[in-house]
mmCIF file with all atom_site columns, C-alpha atoms and ligand atoms in Angstrom:
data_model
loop_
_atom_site.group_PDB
_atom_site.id
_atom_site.type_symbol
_atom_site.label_atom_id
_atom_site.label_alt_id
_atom_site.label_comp_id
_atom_site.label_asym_id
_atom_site.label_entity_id
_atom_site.label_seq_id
_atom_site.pdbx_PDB_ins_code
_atom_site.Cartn_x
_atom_site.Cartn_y
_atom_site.Cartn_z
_atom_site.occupancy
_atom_site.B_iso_or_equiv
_atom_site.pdbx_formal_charge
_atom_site.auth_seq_id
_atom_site.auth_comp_id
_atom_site.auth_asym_id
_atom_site.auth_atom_id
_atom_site.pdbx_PDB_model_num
ATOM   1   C CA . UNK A 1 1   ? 0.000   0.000  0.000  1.00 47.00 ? 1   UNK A CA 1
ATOM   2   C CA . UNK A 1 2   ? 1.415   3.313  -1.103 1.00 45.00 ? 2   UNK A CA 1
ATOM   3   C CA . UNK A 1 3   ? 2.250   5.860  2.008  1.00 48.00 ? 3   UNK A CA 1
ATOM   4   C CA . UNK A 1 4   ? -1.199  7.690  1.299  1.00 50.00 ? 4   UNK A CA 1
ATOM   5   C CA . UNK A 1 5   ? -3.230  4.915  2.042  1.00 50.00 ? 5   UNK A CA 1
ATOM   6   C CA . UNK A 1 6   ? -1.724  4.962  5.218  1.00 56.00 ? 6   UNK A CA 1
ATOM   7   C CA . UNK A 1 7   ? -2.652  8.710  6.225  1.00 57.00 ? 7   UNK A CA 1
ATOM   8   C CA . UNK A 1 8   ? -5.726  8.669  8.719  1.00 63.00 ? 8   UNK A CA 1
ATOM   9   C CA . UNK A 1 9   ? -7.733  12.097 8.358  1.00 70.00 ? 9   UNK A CA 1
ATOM   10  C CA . UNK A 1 10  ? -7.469  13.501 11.691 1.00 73.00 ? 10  UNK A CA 1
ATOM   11  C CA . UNK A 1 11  ? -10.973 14.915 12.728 1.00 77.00 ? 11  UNK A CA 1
ATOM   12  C CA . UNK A 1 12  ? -10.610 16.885 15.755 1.00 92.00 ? 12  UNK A CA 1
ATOM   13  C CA . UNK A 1 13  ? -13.174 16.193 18.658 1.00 97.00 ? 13  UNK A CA 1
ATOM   14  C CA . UNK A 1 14  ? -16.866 18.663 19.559 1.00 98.00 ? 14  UNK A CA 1
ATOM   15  C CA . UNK A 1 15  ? -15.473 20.884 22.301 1.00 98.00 ? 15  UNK A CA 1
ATOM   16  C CA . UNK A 1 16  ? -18.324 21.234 24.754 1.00 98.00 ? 16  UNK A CA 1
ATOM   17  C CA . UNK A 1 17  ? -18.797 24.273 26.502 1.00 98.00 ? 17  UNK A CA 1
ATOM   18  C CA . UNK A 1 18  ? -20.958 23.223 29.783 1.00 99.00 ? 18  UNK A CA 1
ATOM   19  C CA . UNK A 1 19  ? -23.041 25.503 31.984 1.00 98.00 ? 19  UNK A CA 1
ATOM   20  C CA . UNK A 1 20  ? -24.503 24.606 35.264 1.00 98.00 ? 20  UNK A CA 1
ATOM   21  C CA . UNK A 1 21  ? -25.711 25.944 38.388 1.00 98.00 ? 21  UNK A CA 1
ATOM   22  C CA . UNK A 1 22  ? -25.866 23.002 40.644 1.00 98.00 ? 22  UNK A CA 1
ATOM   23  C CA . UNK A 1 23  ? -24.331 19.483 41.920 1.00 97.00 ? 23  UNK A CA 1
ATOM   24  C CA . UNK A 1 24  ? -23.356 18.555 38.567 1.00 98.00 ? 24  UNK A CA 1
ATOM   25  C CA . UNK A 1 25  ? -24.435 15.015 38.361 1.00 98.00 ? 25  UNK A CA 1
ATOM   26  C CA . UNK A 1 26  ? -25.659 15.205 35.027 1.00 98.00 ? 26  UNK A CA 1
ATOM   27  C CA . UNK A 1 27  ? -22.107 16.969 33.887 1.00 98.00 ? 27  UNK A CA 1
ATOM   28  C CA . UNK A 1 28  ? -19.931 13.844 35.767 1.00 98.00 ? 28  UNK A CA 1
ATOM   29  C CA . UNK A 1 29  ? -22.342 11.653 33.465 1.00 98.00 ? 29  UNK A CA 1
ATOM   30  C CA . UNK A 1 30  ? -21.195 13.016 30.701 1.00 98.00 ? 30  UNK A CA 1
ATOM   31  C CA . UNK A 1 31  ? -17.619 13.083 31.727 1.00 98.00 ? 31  UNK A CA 1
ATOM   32  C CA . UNK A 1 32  ? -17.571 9.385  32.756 1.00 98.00 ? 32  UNK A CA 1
ATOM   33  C CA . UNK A 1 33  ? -19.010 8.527  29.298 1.00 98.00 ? 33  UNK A CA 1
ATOM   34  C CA . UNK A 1 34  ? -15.914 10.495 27.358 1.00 98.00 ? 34  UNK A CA 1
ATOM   35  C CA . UNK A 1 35  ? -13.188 9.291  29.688 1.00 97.00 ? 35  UNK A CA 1
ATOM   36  C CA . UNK A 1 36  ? -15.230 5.768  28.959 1.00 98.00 ? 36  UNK A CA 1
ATOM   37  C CA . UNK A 1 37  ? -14.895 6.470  25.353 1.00 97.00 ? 37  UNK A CA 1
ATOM   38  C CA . UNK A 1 38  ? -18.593 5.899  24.420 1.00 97.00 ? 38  UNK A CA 1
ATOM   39  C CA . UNK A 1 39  ? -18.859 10.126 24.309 1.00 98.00 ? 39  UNK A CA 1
ATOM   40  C CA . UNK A 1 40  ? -16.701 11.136 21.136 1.00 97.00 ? 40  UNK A CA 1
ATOM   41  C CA . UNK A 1 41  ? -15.625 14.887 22.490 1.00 98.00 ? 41  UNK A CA 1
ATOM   42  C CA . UNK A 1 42  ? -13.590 16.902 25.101 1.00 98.00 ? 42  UNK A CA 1
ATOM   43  C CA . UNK A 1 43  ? -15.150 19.594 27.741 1.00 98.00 ? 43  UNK A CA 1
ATOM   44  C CA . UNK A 1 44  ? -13.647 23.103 26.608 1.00 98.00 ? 44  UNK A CA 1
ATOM   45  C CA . UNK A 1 45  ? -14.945 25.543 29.551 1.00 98.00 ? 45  UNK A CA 1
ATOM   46  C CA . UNK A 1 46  ? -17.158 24.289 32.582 1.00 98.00 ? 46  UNK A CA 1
ATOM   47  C CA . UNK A 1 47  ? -18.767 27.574 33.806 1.00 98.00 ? 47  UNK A CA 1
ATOM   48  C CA . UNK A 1 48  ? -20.964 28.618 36.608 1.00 98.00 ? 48  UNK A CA 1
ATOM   49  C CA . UNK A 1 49  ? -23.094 31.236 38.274 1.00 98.00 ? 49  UNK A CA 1
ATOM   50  C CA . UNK A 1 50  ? -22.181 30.173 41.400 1.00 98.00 ? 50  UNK A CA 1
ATOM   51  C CA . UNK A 1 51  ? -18.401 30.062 42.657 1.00 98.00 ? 51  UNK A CA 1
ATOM   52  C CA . UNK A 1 52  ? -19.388 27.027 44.886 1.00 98.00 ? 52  UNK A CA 1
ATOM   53  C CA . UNK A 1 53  ? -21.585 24.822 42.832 1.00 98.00 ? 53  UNK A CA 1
ATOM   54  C CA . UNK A 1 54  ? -20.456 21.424 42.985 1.00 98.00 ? 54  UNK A CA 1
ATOM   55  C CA . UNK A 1 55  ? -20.642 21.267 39.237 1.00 98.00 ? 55  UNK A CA 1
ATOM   56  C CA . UNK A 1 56  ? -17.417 23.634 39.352 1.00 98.00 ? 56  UNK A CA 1
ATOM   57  C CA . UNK A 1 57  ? -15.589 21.853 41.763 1.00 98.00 ? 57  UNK A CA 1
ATOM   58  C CA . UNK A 1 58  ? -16.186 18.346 39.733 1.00 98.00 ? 58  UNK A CA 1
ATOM   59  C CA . UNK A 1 59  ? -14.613 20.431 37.009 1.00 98.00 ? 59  UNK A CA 1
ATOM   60  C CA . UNK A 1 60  ? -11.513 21.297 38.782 1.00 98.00 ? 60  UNK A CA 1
ATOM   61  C CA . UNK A 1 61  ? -11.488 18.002 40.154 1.00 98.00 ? 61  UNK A CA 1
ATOM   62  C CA . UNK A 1 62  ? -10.665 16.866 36.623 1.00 98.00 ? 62  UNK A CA 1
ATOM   63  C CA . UNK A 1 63  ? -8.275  18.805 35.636 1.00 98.00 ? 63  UNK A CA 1
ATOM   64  C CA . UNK A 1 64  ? -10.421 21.513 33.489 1.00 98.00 ? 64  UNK A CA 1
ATOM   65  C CA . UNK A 1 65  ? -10.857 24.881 32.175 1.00 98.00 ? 65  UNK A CA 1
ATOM   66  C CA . UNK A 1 66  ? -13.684 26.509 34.208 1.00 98.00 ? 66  UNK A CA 1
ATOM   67  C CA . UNK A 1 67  ? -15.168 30.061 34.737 1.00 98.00 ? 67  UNK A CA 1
ATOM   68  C CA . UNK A 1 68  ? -17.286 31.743 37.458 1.00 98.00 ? 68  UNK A CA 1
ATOM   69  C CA . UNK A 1 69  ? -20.413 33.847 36.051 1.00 98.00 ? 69  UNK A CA 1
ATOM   70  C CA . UNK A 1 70  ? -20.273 36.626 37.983 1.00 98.00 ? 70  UNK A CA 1
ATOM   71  C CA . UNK A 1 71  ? -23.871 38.725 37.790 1.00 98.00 ? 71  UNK A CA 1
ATOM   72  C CA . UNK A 1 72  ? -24.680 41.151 40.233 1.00 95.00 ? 72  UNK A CA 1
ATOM   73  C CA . UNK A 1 73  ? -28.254 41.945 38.934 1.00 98.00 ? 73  UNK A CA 1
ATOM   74  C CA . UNK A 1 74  ? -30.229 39.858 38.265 1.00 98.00 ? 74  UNK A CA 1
ATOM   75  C CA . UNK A 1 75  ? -31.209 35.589 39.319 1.00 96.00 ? 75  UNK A CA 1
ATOM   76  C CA . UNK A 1 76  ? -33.126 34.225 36.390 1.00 96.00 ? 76  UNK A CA 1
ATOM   77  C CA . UNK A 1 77  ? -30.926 35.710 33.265 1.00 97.00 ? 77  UNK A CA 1
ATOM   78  C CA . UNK A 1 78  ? -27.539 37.804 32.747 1.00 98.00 ? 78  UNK A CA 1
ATOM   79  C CA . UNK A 1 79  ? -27.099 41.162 32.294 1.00 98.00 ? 79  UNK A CA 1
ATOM   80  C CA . UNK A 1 80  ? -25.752 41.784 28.700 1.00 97.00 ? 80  UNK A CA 1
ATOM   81  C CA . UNK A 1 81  ? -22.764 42.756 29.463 1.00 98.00 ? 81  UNK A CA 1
ATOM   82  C CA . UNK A 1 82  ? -22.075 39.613 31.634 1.00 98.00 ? 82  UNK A CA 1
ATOM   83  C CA . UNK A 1 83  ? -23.259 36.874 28.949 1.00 98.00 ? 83  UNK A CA 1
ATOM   84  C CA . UNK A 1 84  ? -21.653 38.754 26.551 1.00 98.00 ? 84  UNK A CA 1
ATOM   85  C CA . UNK A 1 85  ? -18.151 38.210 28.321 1.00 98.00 ? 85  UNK A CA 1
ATOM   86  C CA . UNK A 1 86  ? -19.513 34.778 28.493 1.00 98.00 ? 86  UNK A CA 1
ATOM   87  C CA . UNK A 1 87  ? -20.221 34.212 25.021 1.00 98.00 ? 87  UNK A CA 1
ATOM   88  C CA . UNK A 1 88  ? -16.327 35.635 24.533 1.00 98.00 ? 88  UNK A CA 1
ATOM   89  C CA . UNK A 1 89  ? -15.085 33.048 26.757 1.00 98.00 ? 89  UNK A CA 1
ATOM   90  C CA . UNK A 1 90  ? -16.694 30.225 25.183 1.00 98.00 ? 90  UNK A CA 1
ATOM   91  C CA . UNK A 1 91  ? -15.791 31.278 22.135 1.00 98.00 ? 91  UNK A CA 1
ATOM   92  C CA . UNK A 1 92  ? -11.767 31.680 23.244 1.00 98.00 ? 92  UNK A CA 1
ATOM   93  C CA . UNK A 1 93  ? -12.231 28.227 24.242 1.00 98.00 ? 93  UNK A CA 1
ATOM   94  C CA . UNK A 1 94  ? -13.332 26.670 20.954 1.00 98.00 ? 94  UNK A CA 1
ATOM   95  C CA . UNK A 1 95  ? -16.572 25.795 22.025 1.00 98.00 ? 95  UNK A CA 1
ATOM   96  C CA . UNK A 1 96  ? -18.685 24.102 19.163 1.00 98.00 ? 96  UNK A CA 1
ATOM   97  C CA . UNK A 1 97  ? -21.679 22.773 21.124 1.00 98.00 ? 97  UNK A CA 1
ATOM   98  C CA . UNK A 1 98  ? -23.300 24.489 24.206 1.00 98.00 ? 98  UNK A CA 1
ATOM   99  C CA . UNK A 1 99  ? -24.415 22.080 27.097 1.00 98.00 ? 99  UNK A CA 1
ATOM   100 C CA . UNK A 1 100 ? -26.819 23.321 29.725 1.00 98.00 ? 100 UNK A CA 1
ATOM   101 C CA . UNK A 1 101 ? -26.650 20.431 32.716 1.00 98.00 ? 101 UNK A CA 1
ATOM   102 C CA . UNK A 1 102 ? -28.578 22.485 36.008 1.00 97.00 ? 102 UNK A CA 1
ATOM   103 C CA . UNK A 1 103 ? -28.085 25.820 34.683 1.00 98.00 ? 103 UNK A CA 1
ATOM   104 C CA . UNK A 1 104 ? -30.708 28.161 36.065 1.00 96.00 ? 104 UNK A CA 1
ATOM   105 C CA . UNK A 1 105 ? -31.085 31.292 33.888 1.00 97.00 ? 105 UNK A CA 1
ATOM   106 C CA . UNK A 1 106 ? -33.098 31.744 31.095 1.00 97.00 ? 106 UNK A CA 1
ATOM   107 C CA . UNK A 1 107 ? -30.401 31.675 27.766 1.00 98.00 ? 107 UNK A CA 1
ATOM   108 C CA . UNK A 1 108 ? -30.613 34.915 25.639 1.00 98.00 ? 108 UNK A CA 1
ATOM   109 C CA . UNK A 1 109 ? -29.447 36.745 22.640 1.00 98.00 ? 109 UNK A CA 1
ATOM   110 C CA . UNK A 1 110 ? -25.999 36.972 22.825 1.00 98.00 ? 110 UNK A CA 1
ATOM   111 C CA . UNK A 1 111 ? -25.145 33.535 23.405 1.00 98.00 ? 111 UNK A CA 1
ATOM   112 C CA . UNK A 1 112 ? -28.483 32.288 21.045 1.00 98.00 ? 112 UNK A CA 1
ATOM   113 C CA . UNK A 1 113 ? -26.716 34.580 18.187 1.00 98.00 ? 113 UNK A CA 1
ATOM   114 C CA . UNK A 1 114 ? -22.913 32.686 19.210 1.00 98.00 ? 114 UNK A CA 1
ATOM   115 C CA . UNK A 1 115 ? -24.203 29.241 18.950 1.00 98.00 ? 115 UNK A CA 1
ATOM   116 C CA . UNK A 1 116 ? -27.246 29.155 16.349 1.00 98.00 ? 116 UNK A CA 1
ATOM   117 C CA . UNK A 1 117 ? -28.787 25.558 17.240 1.00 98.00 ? 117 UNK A CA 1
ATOM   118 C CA . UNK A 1 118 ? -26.195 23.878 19.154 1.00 98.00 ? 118 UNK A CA 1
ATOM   119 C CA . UNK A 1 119 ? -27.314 24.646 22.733 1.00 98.00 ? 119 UNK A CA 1
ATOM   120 C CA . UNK A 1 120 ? -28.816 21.385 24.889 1.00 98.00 ? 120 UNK A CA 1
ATOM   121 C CA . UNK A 1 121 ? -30.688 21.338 27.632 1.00 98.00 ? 121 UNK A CA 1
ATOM   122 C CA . UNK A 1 122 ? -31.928 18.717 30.172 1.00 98.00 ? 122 UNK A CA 1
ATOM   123 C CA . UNK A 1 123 ? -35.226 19.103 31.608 1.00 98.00 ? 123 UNK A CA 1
ATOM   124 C CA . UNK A 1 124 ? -37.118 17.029 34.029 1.00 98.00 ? 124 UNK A CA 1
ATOM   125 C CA . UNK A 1 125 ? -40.262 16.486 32.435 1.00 98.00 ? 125 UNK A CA 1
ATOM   126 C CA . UNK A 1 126 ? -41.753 15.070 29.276 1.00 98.00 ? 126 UNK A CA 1
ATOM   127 C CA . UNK A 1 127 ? -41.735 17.961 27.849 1.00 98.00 ? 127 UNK A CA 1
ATOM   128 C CA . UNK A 1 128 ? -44.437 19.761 26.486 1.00 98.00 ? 128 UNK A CA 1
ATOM   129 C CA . UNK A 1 129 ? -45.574 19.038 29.726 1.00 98.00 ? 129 UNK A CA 1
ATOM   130 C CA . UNK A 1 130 ? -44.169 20.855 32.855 1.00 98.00 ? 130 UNK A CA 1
ATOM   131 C CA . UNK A 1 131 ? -41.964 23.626 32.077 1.00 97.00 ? 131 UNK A CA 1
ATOM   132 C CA . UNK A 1 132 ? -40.097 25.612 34.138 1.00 95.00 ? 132 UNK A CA 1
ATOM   133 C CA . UNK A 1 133 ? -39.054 24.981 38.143 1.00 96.00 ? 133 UNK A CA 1
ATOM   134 C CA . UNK A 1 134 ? -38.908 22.037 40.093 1.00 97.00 ? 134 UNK A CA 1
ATOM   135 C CA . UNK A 1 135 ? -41.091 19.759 37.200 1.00 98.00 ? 135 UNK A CA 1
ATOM   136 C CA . UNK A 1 136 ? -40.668 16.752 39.407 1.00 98.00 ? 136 UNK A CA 1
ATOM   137 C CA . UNK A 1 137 ? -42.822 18.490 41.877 1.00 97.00 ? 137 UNK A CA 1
ATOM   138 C CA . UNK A 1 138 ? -45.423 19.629 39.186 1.00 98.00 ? 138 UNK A CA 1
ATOM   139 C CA . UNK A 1 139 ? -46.218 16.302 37.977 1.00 98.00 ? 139 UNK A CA 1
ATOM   140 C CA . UNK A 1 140 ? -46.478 14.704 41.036 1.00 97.00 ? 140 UNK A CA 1
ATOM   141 C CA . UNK A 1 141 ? -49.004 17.579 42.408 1.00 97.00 ? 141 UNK A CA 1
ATOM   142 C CA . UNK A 1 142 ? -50.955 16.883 39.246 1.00 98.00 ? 142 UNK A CA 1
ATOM   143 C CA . UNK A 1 143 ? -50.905 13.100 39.776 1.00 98.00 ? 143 UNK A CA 1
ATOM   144 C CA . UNK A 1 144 ? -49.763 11.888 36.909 1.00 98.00 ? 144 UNK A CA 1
ATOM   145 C CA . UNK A 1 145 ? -48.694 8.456  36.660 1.00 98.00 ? 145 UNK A CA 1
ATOM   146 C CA . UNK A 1 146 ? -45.940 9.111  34.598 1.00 98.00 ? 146 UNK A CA 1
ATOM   147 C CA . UNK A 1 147 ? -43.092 11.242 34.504 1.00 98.00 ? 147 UNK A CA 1
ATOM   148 C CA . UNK A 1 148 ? -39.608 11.569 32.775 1.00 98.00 ? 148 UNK A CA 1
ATOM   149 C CA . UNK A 1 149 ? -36.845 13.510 31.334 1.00 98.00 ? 149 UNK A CA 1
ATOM   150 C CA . UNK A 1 150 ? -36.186 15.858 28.279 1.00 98.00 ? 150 UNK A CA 1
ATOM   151 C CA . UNK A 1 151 ? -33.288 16.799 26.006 1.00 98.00 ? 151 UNK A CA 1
ATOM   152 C CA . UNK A 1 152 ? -33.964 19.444 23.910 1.00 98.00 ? 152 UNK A CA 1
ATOM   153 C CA . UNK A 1 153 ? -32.260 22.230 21.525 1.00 98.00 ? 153 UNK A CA 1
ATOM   154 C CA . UNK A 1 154 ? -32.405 25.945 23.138 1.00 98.00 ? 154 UNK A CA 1
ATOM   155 C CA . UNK A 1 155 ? -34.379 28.128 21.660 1.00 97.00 ? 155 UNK A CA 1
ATOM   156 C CA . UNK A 1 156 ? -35.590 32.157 23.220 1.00 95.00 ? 156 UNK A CA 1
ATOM   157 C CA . UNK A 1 157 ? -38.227 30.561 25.133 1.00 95.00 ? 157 UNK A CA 1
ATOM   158 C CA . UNK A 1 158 ? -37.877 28.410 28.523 1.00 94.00 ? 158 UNK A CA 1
ATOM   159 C CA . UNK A 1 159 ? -38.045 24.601 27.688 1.00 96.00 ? 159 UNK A CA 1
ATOM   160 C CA . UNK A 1 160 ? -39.945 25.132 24.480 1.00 96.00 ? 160 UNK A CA 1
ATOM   161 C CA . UNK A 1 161 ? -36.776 24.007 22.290 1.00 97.00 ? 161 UNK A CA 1
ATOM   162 C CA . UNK A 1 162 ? -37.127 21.123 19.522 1.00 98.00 ? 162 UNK A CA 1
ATOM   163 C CA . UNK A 1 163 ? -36.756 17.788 21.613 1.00 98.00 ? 163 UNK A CA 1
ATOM   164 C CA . UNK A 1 164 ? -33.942 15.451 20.803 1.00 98.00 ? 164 UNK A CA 1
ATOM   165 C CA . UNK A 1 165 ? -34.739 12.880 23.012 1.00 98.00 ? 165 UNK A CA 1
ATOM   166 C CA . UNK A 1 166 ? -37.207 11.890 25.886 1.00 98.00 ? 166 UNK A CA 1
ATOM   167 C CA . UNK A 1 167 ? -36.844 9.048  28.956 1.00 98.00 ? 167 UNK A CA 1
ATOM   168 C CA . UNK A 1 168 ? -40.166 7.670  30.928 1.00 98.00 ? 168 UNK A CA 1
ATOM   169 C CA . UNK A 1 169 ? -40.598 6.609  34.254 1.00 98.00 ? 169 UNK A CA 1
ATOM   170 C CA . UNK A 1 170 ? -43.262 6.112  37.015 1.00 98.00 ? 170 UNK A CA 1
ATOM   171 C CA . UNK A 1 171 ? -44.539 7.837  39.383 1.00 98.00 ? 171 UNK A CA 1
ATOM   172 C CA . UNK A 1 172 ? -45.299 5.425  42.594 1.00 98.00 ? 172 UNK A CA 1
ATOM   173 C CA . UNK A 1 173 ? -47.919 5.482  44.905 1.00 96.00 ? 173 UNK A CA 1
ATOM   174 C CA . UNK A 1 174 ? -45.632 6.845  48.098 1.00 97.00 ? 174 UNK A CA 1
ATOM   175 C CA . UNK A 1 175 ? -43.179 9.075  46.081 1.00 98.00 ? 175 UNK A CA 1
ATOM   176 C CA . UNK A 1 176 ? -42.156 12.271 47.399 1.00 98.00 ? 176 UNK A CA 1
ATOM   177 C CA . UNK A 1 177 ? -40.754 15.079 45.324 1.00 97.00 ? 177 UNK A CA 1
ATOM   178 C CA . UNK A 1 178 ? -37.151 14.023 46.206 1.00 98.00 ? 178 UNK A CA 1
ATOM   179 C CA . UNK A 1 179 ? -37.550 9.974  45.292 1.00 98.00 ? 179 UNK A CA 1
ATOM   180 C CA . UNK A 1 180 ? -39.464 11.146 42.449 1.00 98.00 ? 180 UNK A CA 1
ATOM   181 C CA . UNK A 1 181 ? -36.482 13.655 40.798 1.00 98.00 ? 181 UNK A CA 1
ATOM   182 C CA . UNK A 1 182 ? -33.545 11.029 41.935 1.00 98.00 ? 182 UNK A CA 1
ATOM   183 C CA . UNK A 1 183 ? -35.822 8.458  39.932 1.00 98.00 ? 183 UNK A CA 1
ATOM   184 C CA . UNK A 1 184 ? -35.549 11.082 37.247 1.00 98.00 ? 184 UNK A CA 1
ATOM   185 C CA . UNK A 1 185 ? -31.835 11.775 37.465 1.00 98.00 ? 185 UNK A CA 1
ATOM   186 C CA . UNK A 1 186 ? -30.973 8.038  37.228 1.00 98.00 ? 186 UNK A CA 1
ATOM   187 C CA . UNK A 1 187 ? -32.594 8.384  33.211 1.00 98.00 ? 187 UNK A CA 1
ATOM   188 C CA . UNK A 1 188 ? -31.031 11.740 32.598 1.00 98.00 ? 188 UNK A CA 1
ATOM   189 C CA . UNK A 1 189 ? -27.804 10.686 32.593 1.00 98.00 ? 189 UNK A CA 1
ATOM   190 C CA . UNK A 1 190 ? -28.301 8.001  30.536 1.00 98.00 ? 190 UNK A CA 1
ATOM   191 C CA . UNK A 1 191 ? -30.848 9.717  27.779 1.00 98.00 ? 191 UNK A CA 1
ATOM   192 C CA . UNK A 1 192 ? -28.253 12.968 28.124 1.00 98.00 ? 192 UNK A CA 1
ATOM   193 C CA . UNK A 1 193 ? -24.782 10.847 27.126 1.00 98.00 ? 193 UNK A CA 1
ATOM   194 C CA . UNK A 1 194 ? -27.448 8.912  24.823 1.00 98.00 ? 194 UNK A CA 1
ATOM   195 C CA . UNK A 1 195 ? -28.905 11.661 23.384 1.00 98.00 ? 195 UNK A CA 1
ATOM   196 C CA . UNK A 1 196 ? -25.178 13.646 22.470 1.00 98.00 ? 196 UNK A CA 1
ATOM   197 C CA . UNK A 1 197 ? -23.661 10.943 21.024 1.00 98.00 ? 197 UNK A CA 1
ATOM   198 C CA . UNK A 1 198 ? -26.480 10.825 18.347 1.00 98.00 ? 198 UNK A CA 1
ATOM   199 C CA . UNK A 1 199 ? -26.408 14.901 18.153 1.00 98.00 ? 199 UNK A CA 1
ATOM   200 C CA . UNK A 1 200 ? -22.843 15.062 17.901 1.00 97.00 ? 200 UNK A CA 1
ATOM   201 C CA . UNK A 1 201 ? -22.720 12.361 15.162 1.00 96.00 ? 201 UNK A CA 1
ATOM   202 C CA . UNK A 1 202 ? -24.729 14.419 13.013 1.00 94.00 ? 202 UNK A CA 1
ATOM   203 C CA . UNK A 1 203 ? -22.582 17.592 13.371 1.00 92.00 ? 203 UNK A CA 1
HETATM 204 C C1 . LIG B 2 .   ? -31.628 18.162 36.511 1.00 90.04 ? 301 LIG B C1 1
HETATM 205 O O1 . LIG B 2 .   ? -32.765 17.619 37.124 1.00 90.04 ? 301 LIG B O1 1
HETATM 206 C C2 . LIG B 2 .   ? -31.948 18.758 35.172 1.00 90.04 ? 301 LIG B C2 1
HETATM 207 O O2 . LIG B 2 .   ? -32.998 18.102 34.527 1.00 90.04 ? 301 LIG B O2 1
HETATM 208 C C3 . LIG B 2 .   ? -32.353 20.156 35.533 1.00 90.04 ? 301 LIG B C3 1
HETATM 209 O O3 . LIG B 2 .   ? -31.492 20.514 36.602 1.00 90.04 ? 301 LIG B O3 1
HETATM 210 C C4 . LIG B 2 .   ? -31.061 19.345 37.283 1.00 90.04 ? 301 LIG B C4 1
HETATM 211 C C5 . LIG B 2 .   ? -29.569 19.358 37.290 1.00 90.04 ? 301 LIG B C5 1
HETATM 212 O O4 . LIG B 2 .   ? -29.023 18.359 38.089 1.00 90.04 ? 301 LIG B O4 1
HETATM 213 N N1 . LIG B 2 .   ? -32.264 21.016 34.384 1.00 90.04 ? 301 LIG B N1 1
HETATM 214 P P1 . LIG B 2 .   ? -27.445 18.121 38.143 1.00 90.04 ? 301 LIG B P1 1
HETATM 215 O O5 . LIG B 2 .   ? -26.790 19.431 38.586 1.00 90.04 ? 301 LIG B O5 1
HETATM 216 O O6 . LIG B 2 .   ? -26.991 17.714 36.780 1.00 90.04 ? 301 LIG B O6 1
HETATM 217 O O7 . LIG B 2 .   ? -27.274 17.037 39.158 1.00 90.04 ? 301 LIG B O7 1
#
């Protein structure tokens, strides 16, 4: 075989940019499944609005680039300055696809505009159903037998985003809010690793 033959084409991996506001669990899902190899793609920038959220520390943990989101206004969005200076830091780190795992503020222009559909989220609902806070809690109060997880693409509204991929499960007879979302959690990090493998595929 000539020397040609033998050149591989070397196609660099998806940098993921993650956000998060919380413990993180769904973000250590979806490093297990790259250091596992089953996840095709390396974390760029882990960044947070909170200096202390575990999903920051399981970031330094291993060994990567993170960044605290510091906004002094407002609790359920940036100012436009600060995403803006987000949006530049993502972008310094060669961020191709935006992951949202526990991040709590609604997503707007600036970084919409930066990363035209290739932001993820996870929601905790089967989605069109529940939106918004603590959707464990809302389908339990409206006793549903049935309740489940959501990945979906970003879009300006909150968890109204084209869905990618959706996980069931039950809602028992004695659940409380808290067995009912760790019932939840167990799915999303399977349908989230799931779920980017497929999206990243098809980049
Ligand atoms: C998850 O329930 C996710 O669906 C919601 O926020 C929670 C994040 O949990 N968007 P974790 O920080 O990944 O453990």
């Amino acid at each position: 075989m000539g020397s040609d033959s033998n050149k591989k084409e070397v196609k660099s991996l998806p940098r993921l940019g993650v956000l998060g506001s919380g413990k993180g669990s769904n973000f250590a899902a979806i490093l297990k499944a790259i250091s596992e190899r089953q996840l095709n793609a390396e974390v760029a920038l882990v960044a947070s609005d909170h200096a202390d959220a575990g999903i920051l520390k399981k970031a330094v943990a291993a060994g990567l680039p993170s960044y605290v989101i510091r906004e002094p206004k407002y609790k359920t969005r940036l100012s436009e300055g600060v995403e803006k200076e987000l949006v530049r830091q993502l972008r310094a780190a060669n961020v191709d696809v935006l992951i949202l795992a526990g991040y709590m503020r609604v997503i707007k222009t600036p970084t919409l505009e930066a990363f035209p559909g290739k932001i993820i989220n996870i929601h905790p609902s089967l989605l069109p159903k529940f939106r918004g806070l603590e959707a464990w809690r809302q389908a339990l109060e409206a006793g549903e037998s049935e309740a489940g997880c959501t990945v979906h693409l970003v879009d300006e509204g909150i968890d109204t985003g084209r869905i990618l991929g959706q996980a069931r499960v039950p809602v028992l007879a004695n659940d409380t809010p808290e067995s009912l979302h760790a019932r939840i959690q167990t799915q999303e990090h399977r349908l989230y690793v799931e779920t980017l493998k497929q999206f990243l595929q098809n980049l």
